[in-house]
Amino acid sequence: MPTLRALACDVDGTITDRGRRVSLAAISCIRDLLGKGIEVVLASGNTACFLDAIARAIGTSGTIIAENGGAYRIGFSGELRVLGDRRVALGAYRVLEEYYRGKGVTLELFGEKYRFSDVAFARTVPADEVREVMRGQPVKVLDTGFAIHLQPGGISKGFALGRLAAELGIPAGEFLAVGDSENDVEMLEVAGIGVAVKNARERVRAVADYVAEKEDGDGFAEAVARYLPYFLER
């Protein structure tokens, strides 16, 4: 097993439940790791400002991967580095918007003013239909279970983790990564150890080194106890 010096974890469905309530067990684990000098990276499809609030509440250093890898930052005072071209995602979204307008359906955008790389909207239309309409467009369609995202090509949490890890001076292979959804696949593949919580989608479970026996935050805590036990308070 590789030496693990850092943790990257998804938020929704990994340290929260379906109601987006953050697990107390997950918070306890993260704070134990932080207290022992382990770098903790929150990695989400959500916006940087949303992650700022979560990071402040939990007590991390503010190192984040936002918009499914479209942007990342080291520490609260670091520069937000944008990796994706949002113009590409917006161009594809306008094609999709026109398609659904023809069907009498209005899409609901999420965080329009606060996104720098991707486009996210409510899961009020079938993700498979969105993928079909977007065939030939230079975007990847991600269904996280909480939103549908149009992601510029080549952008992923795994790609961002590689860039962030290089800046931190910690090889990506020395990260433990934990996730549940299709936007976590590349992150689990890049990390030294990738764990899927029990409620993870099948594709995530397939690439994981370990699938937790428990769901959501309890599964996250199980992963930390399995791979980083010496950093937990007794």
CSV table of C-alpha atoms in Angstrom, one decimal:
chain,number,residue,atom,x,y,z
A,1,MET,CA,0.0,0.0,0.0
A,2,PRO,CA,1.4,3.5,-0.8
A,3,THR,CA,2.3,6.0,1.8
A,4,LEU,CA,-0.6,8.3,2.3
A,5,ARG,CA,-0.1,11.9,3.2
A,6,ALA,CA,-3.3,13.6,2.1
A,7,LEU,CA,-7.0,13.1,1.5
A,8,ALA,CA,-9.3,14.3,-1.3
A,9,CYS,CA,-13.0,13.7,-0.7
A,10,ASP,CA,-16.2,14.5,-2.5
A,11,VAL,CA,-18.9,16.3,-0.6
A,12,ASP,CA,-22.5,15.5,-1.6
A,13,GLY,CA,-23.2,11.8,-1.1
A,14,THR,CA,-19.8,11.2,0.4
A,15,ILE,CA,-19.6,13.3,3.6
A,16,THR,CA,-23.3,14.3,3.4
A,17,ASP,CA,-26.5,12.3,3.0
A,18,ARG,CA,-29.1,12.7,0.3
A,19,GLY,CA,-30.6,15.7,2.3
A,20,ARG,CA,-27.1,17.3,2.1
A,21,ARG,CA,-26.7,17.1,5.9
A,22,VAL,CA,-23.0,16.8,6.7
A,23,SER,CA,-22.1,13.7,8.7
A,24,LEU,CA,-20.8,14.3,12.2
A,25,ALA,CA,-18.6,11.2,11.9
A,26,ALA,CA,-17.0,12.6,8.7
A,27,ILE,CA,-16.4,16.0,10.4
A,28,SER,CA,-14.8,14.3,13.3
A,29,CYS,CA,-12.4,12.3,11.0
A,30,ILE,CA,-11.5,15.3,9.0
A,31,ARG,CA,-10.7,17.3,12.1
A,32,ASP,CA,-8.5,14.5,13.5
A,33,LEU,CA,-6.6,14.4,10.2
A,34,LEU,CA,-6.1,18.1,10.1
A,35,GLY,CA,-4.9,18.1,13.7
A,36,LYS,CA,-2.2,15.6,12.7
A,37,GLY,CA,-1.0,17.7,9.7
A,38,ILE,CA,-2.8,15.7,6.9
A,39,GLU,CA,-3.9,17.9,4.0
A,40,VAL,CA,-7.6,17.6,3.3
A,41,VAL,CA,-9.0,18.7,-0.1
A,42,LEU,CA,-12.7,19.1,-0.6
A,43,ALA,CA,-13.6,18.1,-4.2
A,44,SER,CA,-17.1,18.8,-5.5
A,45,GLY,CA,-19.1,19.7,-8.5
A,46,ASN,CA,-20.3,22.7,-6.6
A,47,THR,CA,-19.0,26.2,-6.8
A,48,ALA,CA,-15.9,27.6,-5.1
A,49,CYS,CA,-17.9,29.9,-2.9
A,50,PHE,CA,-20.1,27.0,-1.7
A,51,LEU,CA,-16.9,25.0,-0.9
A,52,ASP,CA,-15.5,28.0,1.0
A,53,ALA,CA,-18.5,27.9,3.3
A,54,ILE,CA,-18.2,24.2,3.9
A,55,ALA,CA,-14.4,24.4,4.4
A,56,ARG,CA,-14.8,27.2,6.9
A,57,ALA,CA,-17.5,25.3,8.8
A,58,ILE,CA,-15.5,22.1,9.0
A,59,GLY,CA,-12.2,23.8,9.7
A,60,THR,CA,-10.0,22.9,6.7
A,61,SER,CA,-7.3,25.1,5.3
A,62,GLY,CA,-9.5,26.0,2.3
A,63,THR,CA,-7.8,23.8,-0.3
A,64,ILE,CA,-10.5,22.9,-2.8
A,65,ILE,CA,-11.4,21.4,-6.1
A,66,ALA,CA,-14.6,23.0,-7.5
A,67,GLU,CA,-16.8,22.5,-10.5
A,68,ASN,CA,-15.8,18.8,-11.0
A,69,GLY,CA,-12.2,19.9,-11.5
A,70,GLY,CA,-12.9,23.0,-13.5
A,71,ALA,CA,-11.2,25.1,-10.8
A,72,TYR,CA,-8.9,24.5,-7.8
A,73,ARG,CA,-7.3,26.6,-5.1
A,74,ILE,CA,-4.6,26.0,-2.4
A,75,GLY,CA,-5.7,27.6,0.9
A,76,PHE,CA,-8.3,30.3,1.4
A,77,SER,CA,-5.8,33.0,0.3
A,78,GLY,CA,-4.6,31.1,-2.8
A,79,GLU,CA,-5.4,32.1,-6.3
A,80,LEU,CA,-8.4,30.3,-7.8
A,81,ARG,CA,-7.0,28.5,-10.9
A,82,VAL,CA,-9.5,27.9,-13.6
A,83,LEU,CA,-8.8,25.0,-15.9
A,84,GLY,CA,-11.9,24.8,-18.1
A,85,ASP,CA,-13.2,27.3,-20.7
A,86,ARG,CA,-16.7,28.1,-19.7
A,87,ARG,CA,-17.5,29.5,-23.1
A,88,VAL,CA,-17.3,26.0,-24.4
A,89,ALA,CA,-19.8,24.8,-21.8
A,90,LEU,CA,-22.1,27.7,-22.4
A,91,GLY,CA,-22.1,27.2,-26.1
A,92,ALA,CA,-23.2,23.6,-25.7
A,93,TYR,CA,-25.8,24.6,-23.1
A,94,ARG,CA,-27.4,27.0,-25.5
A,95,VAL,CA,-27.8,24.2,-28.0
A,96,LEU,CA,-29.4,22.1,-25.2
A,97,GLU,CA,-31.6,25.0,-24.1
A,98,GLU,CA,-32.9,25.5,-27.6
A,99,TYR,CA,-33.7,21.8,-27.9
A,100,TYR,CA,-35.7,21.8,-24.7
A,101,ARG,CA,-37.4,25.1,-25.5
A,102,GLY,CA,-38.8,23.3,-28.5
A,103,LYS,CA,-40.3,20.7,-26.2
A,104,GLY,CA,-41.8,23.4,-23.9
A,105,VAL,CA,-39.3,22.7,-21.1
A,106,THR,CA,-37.3,25.4,-19.3
A,107,LEU,CA,-34.0,24.3,-17.8
A,108,GLU,CA,-33.0,25.6,-14.3
A,109,LEU,CA,-29.4,26.8,-14.1
A,110,PHE,CA,-27.5,26.4,-10.8
A,111,GLY,CA,-25.0,29.0,-9.6
A,112,GLU,CA,-24.8,30.8,-12.9
A,113,LYS,CA,-23.1,33.9,-11.5
A,114,TYR,CA,-20.6,31.9,-9.5
A,115,ARG,CA,-19.2,29.3,-12.0
A,116,PHE,CA,-16.0,29.8,-13.9
A,117,SER,CA,-15.7,26.5,-15.9
A,118,ASP,CA,-18.8,24.4,-16.3
A,119,VAL,CA,-22.5,24.7,-16.5
A,120,ALA,CA,-24.8,23.0,-14.0
A,121,PHE,CA,-28.6,22.6,-14.1
A,122,ALA,CA,-31.4,20.8,-12.3
A,123,ARG,CA,-32.1,17.1,-12.9
A,124,THR,CA,-35.5,17.9,-14.4
A,125,VAL,CA,-34.7,16.2,-17.7
A,126,PRO,CA,-33.2,12.7,-18.4
A,127,ALA,CA,-29.4,12.7,-18.3
A,128,ASP,CA,-29.4,10.1,-21.1
A,129,GLU,CA,-31.4,12.4,-23.3
A,130,VAL,CA,-29.0,15.3,-22.5
A,131,ARG,CA,-26.1,13.0,-23.6
A,132,GLU,CA,-27.8,12.3,-26.8
A,133,VAL,CA,-28.5,15.9,-27.6
A,134,MET,CA,-24.9,16.8,-26.7
A,135,ARG,CA,-23.4,14.2,-29.0
A,136,GLY,CA,-20.8,15.9,-31.1
A,137,GLN,CA,-20.5,18.9,-28.7
A,138,PRO,CA,-17.0,19.4,-27.0
A,139,VAL,CA,-18.4,18.7,-23.5
A,140,LYS,CA,-18.8,15.8,-21.2
A,141,VAL,CA,-22.2,15.3,-19.5
A,142,LEU,CA,-22.0,14.4,-15.9
A,143,ASP,CA,-25.0,13.3,-13.8
A,144,THR,CA,-23.9,13.6,-10.1
A,145,GLY,CA,-27.2,12.7,-8.7
A,146,PHE,CA,-27.6,16.3,-7.5
A,147,ALA,CA,-27.2,18.1,-10.8
A,148,ILE,CA,-26.4,17.6,-14.4
A,149,HIS,CA,-23.2,19.3,-15.6
A,150,LEU,CA,-21.7,20.2,-19.0
A,151,GLN,CA,-18.0,19.9,-18.5
A,152,PRO,CA,-15.4,21.1,-21.1
A,153,GLY,CA,-13.4,18.3,-22.5
A,154,GLY,CA,-10.3,17.1,-20.6
A,155,ILE,CA,-11.5,18.5,-17.3
A,156,SER,CA,-12.1,16.2,-14.3
A,157,LYS,CA,-11.5,16.0,-10.6
A,158,GLY,CA,-8.6,13.7,-11.3
A,159,PHE,CA,-6.9,16.2,-13.7
A,160,ALA,CA,-7.3,19.0,-11.1
A,161,LEU,CA,-6.0,16.7,-8.3
A,162,GLY,CA,-2.8,16.1,-10.4
A,163,ARG,CA,-2.3,19.8,-10.9
A,164,LEU,CA,-3.0,20.6,-7.2
A,165,ALA,CA,-0.9,17.8,-5.9
A,166,ALA,CA,2.1,19.1,-7.9
A,167,GLU,CA,1.7,22.5,-6.4
A,168,LEU,CA,1.5,21.1,-2.9
A,169,GLY,CA,4.6,19.0,-3.4
A,170,ILE,CA,2.6,15.8,-2.5
A,171,PRO,CA,2.4,13.2,-5.3
A,172,ALA,CA,-1.1,12.3,-6.3
A,173,GLY,CA,-0.2,8.7,-5.5
A,174,GLU,CA,0.0,9.7,-1.9
A,175,PHE,CA,-3.6,10.8,-1.7
A,176,LEU,CA,-6.5,8.8,-0.3
A,177,ALA,CA,-9.6,9.7,-2.4
A,178,VAL,CA,-13.2,9.0,-1.4
A,179,GLY,CA,-16.3,9.5,-3.6
A,180,ASP,CA,-19.6,8.2,-4.7
A,181,SER,CA,-20.6,9.6,-8.2
A,182,GLU,CA,-19.4,9.4,-11.8
A,183,ASN,CA,-17.6,12.8,-11.4
A,184,ASP,CA,-15.3,11.1,-8.9
A,185,VAL,CA,-14.0,8.3,-11.1
A,186,GLU,CA,-10.9,10.0,-12.4
A,187,MET,CA,-10.0,11.3,-8.9
A,188,LEU,CA,-10.1,7.7,-7.5
A,189,GLU,CA,-8.0,6.5,-10.4
A,190,VAL,CA,-5.3,9.2,-10.0
A,191,ALA,CA,-5.1,8.8,-6.2
A,192,GLY,CA,-2.9,6.2,-4.5
A,193,ILE,CA,-5.9,4.6,-2.9
A,194,GLY,CA,-9.5,5.2,-4.2
A,195,VAL,CA,-12.5,4.3,-2.0
A,196,ALA,CA,-16.2,4.3,-3.0
A,197,VAL,CA,-18.8,4.6,-0.3
A,198,LYS,CA,-21.5,1.9,-0.3
A,199,ASN,CA,-24.0,4.2,-2.0
A,200,ALA,CA,-21.6,4.9,-4.9
A,201,ARG,CA,-22.6,4.3,-8.5
A,202,GLU,CA,-21.5,1.1,-10.1
A,203,ARG,CA,-18.8,2.7,-12.3
A,204,VAL,CA,-17.2,4.3,-9.2
A,205,ARG,CA,-17.3,1.0,-7.4
A,206,ALA,CA,-15.6,-0.7,-10.3
A,207,VAL,CA,-12.5,1.6,-10.2
A,208,ALA,CA,-12.3,1.8,-6.4
A,209,ASP,CA,-9.6,-0.1,-4.5
A,210,TYR,CA,-12.1,-0.6,-1.7
A,211,VAL,CA,-15.9,-0.3,-1.4
A,212,ALA,CA,-17.0,0.7,2.0
A,213,GLU,CA,-19.6,-1.3,3.8
A,214,LYS,CA,-21.4,1.8,5.0
A,215,GLU,CA,-23.0,4.7,3.2
A,216,ASP,CA,-22.3,8.4,2.9
A,217,GLY,CA,-20.4,9.9,5.9
A,218,ASP,CA,-20.2,6.6,7.8
A,219,GLY,CA,-18.6,5.1,4.7
A,220,PHE,CA,-16.2,7.9,4.5
A,221,ALA,CA,-15.3,7.5,8.2
A,222,GLU,CA,-14.8,3.7,7.5
A,223,ALA,CA,-12.4,4.5,4.7
A,224,VAL,CA,-10.3,6.9,6.8
A,225,ALA,CA,-10.2,4.3,9.7
A,226,ARG,CA,-9.1,1.7,7.2
A,227,TYR,CA,-6.3,3.6,5.5
A,228,LEU,CA,-5.3,6.4,7.9
A,229,PRO,CA,-5.9,4.9,11.3
A,230,TYR,CA,-2.8,6.3,13.0
A,231,PHE,CA,-4.0,9.9,12.5
A,232,LEU,CA,-7.4,9.4,14.3
A,233,GLU,CA,-7.9,10.4,17.9
A,234,ARG,CA,-8.5,7.5,20.2
